[in-house]
PDB file of C-alpha atoms in Angstrom:
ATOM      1  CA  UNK D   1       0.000   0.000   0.000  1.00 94.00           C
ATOM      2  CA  UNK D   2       1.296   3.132  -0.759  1.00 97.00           C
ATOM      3  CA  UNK D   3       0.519   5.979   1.638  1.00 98.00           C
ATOM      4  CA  UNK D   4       1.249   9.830   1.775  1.00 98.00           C
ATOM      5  CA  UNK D   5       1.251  11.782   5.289  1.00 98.00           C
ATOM      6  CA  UNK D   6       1.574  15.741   4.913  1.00 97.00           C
ATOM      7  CA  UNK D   7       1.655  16.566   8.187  1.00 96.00           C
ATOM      8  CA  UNK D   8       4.347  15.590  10.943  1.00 96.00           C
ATOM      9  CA  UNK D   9       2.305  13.909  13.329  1.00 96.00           C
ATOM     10  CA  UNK D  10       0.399  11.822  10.870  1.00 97.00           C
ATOM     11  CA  UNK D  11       4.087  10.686   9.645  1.00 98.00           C
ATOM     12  CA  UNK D  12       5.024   9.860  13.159  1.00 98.00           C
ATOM     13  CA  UNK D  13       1.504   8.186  13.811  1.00 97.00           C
ATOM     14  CA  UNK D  14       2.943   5.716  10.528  1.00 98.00           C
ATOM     15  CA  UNK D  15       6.298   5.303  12.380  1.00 98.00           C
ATOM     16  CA  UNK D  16       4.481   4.221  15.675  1.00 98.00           C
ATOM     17  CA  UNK D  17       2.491   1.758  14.002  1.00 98.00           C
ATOM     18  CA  UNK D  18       5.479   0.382  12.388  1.00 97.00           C
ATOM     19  CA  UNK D  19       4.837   1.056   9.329  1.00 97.00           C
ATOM     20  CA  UNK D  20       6.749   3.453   8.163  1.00 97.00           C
ATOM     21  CA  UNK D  21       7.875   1.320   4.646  1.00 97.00           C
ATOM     22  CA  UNK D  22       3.965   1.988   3.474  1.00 98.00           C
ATOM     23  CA  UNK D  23       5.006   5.809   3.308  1.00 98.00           C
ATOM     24  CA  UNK D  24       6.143   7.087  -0.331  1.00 98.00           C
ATOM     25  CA  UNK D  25       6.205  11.068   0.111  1.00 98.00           C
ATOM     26  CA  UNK D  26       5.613  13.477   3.168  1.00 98.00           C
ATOM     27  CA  UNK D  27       5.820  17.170   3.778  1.00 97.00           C
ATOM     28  CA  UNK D  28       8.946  19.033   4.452  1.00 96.00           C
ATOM     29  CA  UNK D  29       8.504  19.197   7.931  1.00 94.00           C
ATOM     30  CA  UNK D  30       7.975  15.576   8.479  1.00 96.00           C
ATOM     31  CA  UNK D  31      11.563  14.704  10.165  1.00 94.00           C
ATOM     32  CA  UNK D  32      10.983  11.617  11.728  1.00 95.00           C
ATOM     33  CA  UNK D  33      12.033   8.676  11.784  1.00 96.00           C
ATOM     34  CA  UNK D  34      14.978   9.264  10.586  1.00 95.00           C
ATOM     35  CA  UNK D  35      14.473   7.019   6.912  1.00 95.00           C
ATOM     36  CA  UNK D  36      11.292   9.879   6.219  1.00 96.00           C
ATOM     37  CA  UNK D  37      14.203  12.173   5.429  1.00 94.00           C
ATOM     38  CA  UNK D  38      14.711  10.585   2.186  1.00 95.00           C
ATOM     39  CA  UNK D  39      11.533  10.834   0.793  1.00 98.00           C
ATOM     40  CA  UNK D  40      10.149  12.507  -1.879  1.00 97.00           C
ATOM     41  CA  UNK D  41       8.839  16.138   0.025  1.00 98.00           C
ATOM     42  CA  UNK D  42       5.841  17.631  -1.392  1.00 98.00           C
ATOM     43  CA  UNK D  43       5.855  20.993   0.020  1.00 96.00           C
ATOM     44  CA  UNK D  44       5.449  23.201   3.649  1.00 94.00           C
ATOM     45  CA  UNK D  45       2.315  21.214   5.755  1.00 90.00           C
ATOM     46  CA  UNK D  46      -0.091  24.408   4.525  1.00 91.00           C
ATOM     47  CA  UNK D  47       0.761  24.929   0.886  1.00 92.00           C
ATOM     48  CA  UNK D  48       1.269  20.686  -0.176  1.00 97.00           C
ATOM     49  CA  UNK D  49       1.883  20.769  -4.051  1.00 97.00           C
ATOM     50  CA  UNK D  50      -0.851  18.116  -5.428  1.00 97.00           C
ATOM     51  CA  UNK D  51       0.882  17.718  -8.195  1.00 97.00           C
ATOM     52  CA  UNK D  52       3.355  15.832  -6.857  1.00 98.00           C
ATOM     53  CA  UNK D  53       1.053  14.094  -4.484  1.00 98.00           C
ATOM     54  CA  UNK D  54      -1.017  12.863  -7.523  1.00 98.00           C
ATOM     55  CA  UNK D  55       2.199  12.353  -9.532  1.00 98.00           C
ATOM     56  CA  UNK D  56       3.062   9.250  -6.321  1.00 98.00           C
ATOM     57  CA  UNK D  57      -0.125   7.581  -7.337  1.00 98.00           C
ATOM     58  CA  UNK D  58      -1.154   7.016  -3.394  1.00 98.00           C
ATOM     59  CA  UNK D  59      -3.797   4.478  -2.008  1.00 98.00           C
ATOM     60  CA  UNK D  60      -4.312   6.760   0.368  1.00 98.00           C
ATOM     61  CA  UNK D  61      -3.434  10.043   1.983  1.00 98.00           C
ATOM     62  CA  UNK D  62      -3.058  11.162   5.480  1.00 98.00           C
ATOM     63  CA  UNK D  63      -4.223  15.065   5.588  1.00 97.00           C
ATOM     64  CA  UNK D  64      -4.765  17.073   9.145  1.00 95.00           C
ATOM     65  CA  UNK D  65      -6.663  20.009  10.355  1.00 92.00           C
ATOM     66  CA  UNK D  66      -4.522  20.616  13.422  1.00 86.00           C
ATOM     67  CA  UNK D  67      -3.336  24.107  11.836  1.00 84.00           C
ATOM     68  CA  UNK D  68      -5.329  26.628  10.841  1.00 83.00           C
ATOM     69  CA  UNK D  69      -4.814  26.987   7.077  1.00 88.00           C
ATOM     70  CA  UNK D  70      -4.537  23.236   6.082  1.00 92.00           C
ATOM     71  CA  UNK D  71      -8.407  23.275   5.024  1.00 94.00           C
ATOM     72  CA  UNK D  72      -6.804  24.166   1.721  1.00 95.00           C
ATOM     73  CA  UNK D  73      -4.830  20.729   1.578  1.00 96.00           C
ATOM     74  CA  UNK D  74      -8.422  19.191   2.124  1.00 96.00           C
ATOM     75  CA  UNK D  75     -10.165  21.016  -1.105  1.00 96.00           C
ATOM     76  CA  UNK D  76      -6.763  20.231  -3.514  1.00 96.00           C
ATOM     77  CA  UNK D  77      -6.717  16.480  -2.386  1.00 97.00           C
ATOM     78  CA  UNK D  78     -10.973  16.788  -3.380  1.00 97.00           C
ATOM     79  CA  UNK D  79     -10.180  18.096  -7.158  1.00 96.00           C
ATOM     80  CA  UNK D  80      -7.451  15.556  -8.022  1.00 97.00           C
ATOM     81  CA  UNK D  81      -9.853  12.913  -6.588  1.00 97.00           C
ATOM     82  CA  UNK D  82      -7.190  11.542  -4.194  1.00 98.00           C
ATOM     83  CA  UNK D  83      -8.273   9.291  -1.741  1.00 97.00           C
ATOM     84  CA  UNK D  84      -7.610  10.642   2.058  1.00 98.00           C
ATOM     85  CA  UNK D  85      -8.939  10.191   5.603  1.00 98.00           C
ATOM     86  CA  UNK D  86      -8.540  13.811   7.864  1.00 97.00           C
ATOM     87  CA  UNK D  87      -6.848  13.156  11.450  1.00 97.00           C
ATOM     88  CA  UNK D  88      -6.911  16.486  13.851  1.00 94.00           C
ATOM     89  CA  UNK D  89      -6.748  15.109  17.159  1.00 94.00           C
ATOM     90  CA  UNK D  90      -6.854  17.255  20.148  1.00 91.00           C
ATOM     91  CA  UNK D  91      -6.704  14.682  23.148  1.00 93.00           C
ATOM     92  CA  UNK D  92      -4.507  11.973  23.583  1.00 95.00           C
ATOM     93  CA  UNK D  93      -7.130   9.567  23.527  1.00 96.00           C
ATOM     94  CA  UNK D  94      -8.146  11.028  20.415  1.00 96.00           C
ATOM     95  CA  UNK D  95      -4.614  10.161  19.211  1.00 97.00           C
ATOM     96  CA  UNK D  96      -5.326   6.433  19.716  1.00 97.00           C
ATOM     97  CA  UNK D  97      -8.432   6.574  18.234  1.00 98.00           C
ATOM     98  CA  UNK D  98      -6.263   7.830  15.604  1.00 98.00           C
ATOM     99  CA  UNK D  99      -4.073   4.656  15.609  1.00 98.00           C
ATOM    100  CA  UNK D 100      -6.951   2.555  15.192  1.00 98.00           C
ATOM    101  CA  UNK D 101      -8.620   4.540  12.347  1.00 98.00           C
ATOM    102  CA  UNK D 102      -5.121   4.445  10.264  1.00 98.00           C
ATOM    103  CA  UNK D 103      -4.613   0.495  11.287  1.00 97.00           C
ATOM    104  CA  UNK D 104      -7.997  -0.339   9.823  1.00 97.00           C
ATOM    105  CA  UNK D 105      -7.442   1.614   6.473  1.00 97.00           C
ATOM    106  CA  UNK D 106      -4.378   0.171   6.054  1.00 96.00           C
ATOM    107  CA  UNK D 107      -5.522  -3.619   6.617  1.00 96.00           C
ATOM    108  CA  UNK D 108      -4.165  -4.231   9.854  1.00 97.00           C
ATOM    109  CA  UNK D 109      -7.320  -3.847  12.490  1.00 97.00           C
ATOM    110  CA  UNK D 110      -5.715  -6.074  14.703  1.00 97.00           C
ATOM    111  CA  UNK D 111      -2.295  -4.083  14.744  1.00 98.00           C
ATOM    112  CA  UNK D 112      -4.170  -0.671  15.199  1.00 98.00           C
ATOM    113  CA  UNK D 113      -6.019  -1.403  18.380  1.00 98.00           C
ATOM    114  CA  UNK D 114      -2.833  -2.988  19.921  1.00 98.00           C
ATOM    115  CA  UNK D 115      -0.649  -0.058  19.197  1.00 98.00           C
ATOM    116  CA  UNK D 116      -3.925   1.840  20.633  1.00 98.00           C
ATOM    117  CA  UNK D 117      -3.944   0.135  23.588  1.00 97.00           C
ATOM    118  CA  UNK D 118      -0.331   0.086  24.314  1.00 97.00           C
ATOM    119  CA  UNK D 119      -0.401   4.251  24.002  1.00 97.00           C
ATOM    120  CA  UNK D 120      -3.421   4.103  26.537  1.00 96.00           C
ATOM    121  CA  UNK D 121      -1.323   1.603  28.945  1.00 96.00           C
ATOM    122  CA  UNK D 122       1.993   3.914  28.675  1.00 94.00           C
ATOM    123  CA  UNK D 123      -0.470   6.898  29.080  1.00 95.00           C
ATOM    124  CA  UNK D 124      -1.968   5.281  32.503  1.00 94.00           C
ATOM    125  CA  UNK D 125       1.442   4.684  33.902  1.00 92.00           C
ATOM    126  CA  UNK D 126       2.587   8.041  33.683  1.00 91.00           C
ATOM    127  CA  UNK D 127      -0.730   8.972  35.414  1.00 91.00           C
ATOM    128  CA  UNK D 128      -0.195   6.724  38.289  1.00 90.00           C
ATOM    129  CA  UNK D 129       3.304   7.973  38.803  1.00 87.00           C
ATOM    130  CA  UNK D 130       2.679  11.839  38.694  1.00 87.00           C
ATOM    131  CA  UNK D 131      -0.004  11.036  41.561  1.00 85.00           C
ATOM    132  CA  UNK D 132       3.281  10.360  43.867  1.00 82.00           C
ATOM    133  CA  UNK D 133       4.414  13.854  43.219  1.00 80.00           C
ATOM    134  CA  UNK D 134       4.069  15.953  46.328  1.00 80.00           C
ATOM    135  CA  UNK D 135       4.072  19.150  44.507  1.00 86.00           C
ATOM    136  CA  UNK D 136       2.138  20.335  41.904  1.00 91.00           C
ATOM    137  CA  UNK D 137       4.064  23.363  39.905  1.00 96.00           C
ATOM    138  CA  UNK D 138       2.434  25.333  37.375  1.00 97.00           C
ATOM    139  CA  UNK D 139       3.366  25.946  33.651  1.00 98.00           C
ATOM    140  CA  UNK D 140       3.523  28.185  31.308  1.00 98.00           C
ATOM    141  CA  UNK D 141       3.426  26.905  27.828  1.00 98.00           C
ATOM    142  CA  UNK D 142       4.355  29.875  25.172  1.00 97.00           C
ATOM    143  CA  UNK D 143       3.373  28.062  21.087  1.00 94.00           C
ATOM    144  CA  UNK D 144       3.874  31.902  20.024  1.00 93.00           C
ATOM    145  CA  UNK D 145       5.182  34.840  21.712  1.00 93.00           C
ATOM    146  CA  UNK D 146       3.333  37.767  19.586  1.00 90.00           C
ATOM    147  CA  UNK D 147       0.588  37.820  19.629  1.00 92.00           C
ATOM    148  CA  UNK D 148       0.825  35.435  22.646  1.00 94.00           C
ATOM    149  CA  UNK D 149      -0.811  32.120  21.924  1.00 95.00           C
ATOM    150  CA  UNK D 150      -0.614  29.106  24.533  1.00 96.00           C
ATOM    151  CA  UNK D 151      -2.656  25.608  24.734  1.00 95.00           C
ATOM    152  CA  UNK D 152      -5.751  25.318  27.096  1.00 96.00           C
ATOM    153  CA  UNK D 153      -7.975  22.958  28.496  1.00 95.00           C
ATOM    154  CA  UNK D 154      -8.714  20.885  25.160  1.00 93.00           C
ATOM    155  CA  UNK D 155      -5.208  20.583  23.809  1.00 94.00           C
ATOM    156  CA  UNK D 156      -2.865  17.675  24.759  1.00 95.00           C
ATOM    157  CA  UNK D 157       0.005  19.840  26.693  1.00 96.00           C
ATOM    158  CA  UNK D 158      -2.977  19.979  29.500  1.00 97.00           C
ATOM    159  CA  UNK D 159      -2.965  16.688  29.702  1.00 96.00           C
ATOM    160  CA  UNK D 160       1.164  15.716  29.359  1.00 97.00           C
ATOM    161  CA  UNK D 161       1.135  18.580  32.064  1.00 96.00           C
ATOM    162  CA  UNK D 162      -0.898  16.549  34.188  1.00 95.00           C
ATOM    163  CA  UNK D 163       0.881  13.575  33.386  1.00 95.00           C
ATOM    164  CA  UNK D 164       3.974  15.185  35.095  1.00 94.00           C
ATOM    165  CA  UNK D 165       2.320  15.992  38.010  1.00 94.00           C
ATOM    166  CA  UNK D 166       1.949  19.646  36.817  1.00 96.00           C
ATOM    167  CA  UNK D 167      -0.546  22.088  35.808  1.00 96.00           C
ATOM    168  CA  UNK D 168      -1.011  24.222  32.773  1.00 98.00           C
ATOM    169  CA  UNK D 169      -1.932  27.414  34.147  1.00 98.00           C
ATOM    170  CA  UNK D 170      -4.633  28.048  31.172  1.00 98.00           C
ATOM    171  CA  UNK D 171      -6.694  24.850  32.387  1.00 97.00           C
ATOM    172  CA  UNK D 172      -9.518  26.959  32.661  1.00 95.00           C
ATOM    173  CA  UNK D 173     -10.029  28.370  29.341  1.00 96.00           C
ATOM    174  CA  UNK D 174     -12.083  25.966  27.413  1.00 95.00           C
ATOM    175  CA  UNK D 175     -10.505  25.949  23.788  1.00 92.00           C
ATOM    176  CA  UNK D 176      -7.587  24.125  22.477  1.00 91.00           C
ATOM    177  CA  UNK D 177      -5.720  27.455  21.612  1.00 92.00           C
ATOM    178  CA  UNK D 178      -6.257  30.787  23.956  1.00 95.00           C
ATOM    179  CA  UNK D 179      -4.676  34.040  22.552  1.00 96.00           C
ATOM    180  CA  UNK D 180      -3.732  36.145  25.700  1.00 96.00           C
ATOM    181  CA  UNK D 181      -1.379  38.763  26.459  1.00 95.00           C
ATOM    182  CA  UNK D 182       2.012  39.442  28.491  1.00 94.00           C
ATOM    183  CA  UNK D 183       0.209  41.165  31.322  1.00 95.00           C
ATOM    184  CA  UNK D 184      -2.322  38.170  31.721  1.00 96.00           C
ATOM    185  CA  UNK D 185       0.451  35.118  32.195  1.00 97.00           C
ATOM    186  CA  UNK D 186       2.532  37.747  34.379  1.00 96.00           C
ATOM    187  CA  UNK D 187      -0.515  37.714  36.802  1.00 96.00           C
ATOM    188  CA  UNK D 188      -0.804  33.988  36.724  1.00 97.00           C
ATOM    189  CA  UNK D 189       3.170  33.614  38.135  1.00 97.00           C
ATOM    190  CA  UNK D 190       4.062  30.492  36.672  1.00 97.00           C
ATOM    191  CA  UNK D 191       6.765  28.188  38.068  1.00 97.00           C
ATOM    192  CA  UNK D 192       7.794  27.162  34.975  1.00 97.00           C
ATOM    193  CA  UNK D 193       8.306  28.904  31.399  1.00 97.00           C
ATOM    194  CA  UNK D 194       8.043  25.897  28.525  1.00 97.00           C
ATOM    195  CA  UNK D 195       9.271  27.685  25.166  1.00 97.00           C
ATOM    196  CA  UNK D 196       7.806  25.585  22.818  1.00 96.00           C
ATOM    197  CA  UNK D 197       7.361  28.039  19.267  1.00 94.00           C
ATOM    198  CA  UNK D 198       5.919  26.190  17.177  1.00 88.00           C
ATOM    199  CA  UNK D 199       7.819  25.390  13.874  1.00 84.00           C
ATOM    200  CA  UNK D 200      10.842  26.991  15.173  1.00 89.00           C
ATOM    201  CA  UNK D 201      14.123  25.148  16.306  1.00 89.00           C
ATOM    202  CA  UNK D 202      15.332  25.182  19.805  1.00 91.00           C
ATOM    203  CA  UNK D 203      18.569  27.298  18.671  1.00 92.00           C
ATOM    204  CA  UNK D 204      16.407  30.332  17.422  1.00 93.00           C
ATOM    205  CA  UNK D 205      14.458  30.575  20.755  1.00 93.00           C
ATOM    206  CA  UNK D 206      16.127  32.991  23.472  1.00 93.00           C
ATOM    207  CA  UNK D 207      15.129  32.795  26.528  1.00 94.00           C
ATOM    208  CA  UNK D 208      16.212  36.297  27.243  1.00 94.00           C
ATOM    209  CA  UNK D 209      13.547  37.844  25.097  1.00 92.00           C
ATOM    210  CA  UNK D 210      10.907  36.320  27.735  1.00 93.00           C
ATOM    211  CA  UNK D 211      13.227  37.811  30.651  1.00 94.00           C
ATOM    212  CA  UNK D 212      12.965  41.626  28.807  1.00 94.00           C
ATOM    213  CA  UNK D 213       9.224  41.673  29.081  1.00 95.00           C
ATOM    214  CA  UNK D 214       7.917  44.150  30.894  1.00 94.00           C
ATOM    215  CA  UNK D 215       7.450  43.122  34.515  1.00 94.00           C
ATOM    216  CA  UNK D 216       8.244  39.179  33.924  1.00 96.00           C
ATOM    217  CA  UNK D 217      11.303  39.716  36.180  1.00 95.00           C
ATOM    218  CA  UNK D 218       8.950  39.798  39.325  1.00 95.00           C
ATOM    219  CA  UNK D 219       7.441  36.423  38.026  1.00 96.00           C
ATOM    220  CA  UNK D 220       9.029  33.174  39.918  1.00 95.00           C
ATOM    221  CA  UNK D 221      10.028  31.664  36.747  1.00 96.00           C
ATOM    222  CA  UNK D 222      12.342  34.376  35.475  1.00 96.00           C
ATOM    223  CA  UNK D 223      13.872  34.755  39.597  1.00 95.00           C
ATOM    224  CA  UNK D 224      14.874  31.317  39.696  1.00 95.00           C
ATOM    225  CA  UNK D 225      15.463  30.682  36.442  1.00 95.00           C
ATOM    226  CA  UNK D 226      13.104  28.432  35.266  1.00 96.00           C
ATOM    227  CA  UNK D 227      12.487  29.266  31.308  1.00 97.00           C
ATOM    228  CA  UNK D 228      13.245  25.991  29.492  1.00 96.00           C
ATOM    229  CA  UNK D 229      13.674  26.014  26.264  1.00 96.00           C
ATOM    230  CA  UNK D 230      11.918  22.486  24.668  1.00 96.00           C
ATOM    231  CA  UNK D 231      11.900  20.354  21.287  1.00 95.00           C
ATOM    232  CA  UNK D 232       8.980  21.995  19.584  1.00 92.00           C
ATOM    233  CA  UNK D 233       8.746  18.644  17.913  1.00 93.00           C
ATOM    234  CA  UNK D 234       8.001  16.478  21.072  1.00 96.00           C
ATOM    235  CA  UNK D 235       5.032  18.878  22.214  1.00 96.00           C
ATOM    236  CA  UNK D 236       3.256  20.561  19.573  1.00 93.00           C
ATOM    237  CA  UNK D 237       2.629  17.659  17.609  1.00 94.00           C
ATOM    238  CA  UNK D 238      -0.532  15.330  18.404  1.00 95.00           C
ATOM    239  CA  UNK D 239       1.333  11.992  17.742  1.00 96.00           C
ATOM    240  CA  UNK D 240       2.294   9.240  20.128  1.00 97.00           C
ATOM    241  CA  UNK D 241       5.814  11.050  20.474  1.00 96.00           C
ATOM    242  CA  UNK D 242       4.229  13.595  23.109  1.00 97.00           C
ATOM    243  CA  UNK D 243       5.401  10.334  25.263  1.00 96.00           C
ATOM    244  CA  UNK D 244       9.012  11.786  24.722  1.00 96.00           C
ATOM    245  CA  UNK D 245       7.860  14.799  25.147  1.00 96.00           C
ATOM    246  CA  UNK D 246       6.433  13.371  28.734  1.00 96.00           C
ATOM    247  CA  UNK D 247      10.182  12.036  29.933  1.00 93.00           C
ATOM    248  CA  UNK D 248      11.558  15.221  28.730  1.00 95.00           C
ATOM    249  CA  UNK D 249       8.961  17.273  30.810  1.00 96.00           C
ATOM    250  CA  UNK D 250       9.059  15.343  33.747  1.00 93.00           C
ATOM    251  CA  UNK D 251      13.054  15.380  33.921  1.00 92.00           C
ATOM    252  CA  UNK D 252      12.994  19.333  33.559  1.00 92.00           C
ATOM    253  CA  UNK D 253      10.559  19.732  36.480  1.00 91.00           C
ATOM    254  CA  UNK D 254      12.748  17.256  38.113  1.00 85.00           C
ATOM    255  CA  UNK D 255      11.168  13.608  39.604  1.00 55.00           C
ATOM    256  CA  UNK D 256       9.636  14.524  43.154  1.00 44.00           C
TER     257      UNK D 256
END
């Protein structure tokens, strides 16, 4: 079966499956696992050139809505009468929903709700762990820095947050993505800064730029120093890597 993914996570919802040999072209930003990298690339995740989708003769395509702008993906893949399934998860259990939707188009039911399940069952132990954590620090997770935009309650960096025993500190906003302001997260006082811009590398984000802000230095991040700077790739994708991102999170905040 040959299958396209134009969209990271999709790609690395392939890889977790193990099937990763199915895949004949992905977008450009699709860097993982490593063998993805040489690949046919059909073009930035929000401008895909059909052409060259069409031109790979796919079974099937794997197209997303997690970004706004990707609707226009959707509409190019309807006039060359490609043949695609949309996954825009928000939750992690939406994610292995995901893996059991992709198993079944591919063939392999069976496979799909055991990589499911196995997610769920990693998922679970985290959550039993973090409940052994005393504390309970609070985060601030930055996707952009102007206009501020930062996950809340729907999105999955709630939930890793609560899988490391901590707490996003925009919980209580109901949508996936809350646009806010410097003045509003400087009233909030996180413990923690978590850098993740999305679609930028961890070299191009400087910590000191959050530190300049007006009145951030009274906030208890920026006093002791707690602004981490974190693989975009590990949190702002909804694939089953957000478990890396998980063991990544939970050795910055340090086990308790």
């Amino acid at each position: 079966m040959r299958i396209v993914s134009i969209c990271p996570s999709n790609t690395e919802l392939v890889a977790y499956l193990g099937q990763t040999s199915m895949l004949v072209g992905v977008d450009n930003y699709s860097d993982y696992p490593e063998e993805v990298k040489d690949l046919p690339k059909l073009g930035p995740d929000l401008s895909i050139d059909m052409d060259a989708v069409e031109q790979l003769k796919p079974d099937l395509v794997l197209a997303s809505l997690s970004v706004p702008g990707m609707e226009k993906n959707i509409e190019g893949l309807k006039e060359k009468g490609l043949p695609y399934i949309i996954l825009n998860p928000n939750s992690l259990k939406e994610i292995s929903e995901d893996l059991k939707v992709v198993g079944n188009k591919l063939g392999m039911k069976e496979l799909g709700e055991e990589k499911a399940d196995q997610f769920l069952n990693e998922i679970e132990a985290c959550r039993q762990k973090a409940l052994t954590r005393a504390d309970q620090p609070s985060l601030y997770w930055e996707w952009w820095p102007k206009p501020i935009f930062t996950p809340g309650k729907a999105n999955w960096l709630t939930e890793i947050s609560e899988l490391a025993g901590a707490r996003n500190i925009f919980d209580t906003e109901p949508e996936a993505s809350v646009q806010t302001d410097w003045e509003n997260v400087k009233q909030k006082n996180p413990d923690h800064i978590c850098m993740v811009w999305v679609g930028v590398k961890e070299e191009k984000m400087n910590p000191d730029l959050v530190r300049k802000r007006p009145g951030w230095t009274e906030m208890k991040a920026v006093q002791e120093d707690r602004i981490h700077v974190l693989e975009e790739s590990l949190f702002c994708r909804p694939s089953p890597r957000l478990l890396e991102g998980l063991k990544r999170l939970t050795f910055v905040l340090g086990e308790k």
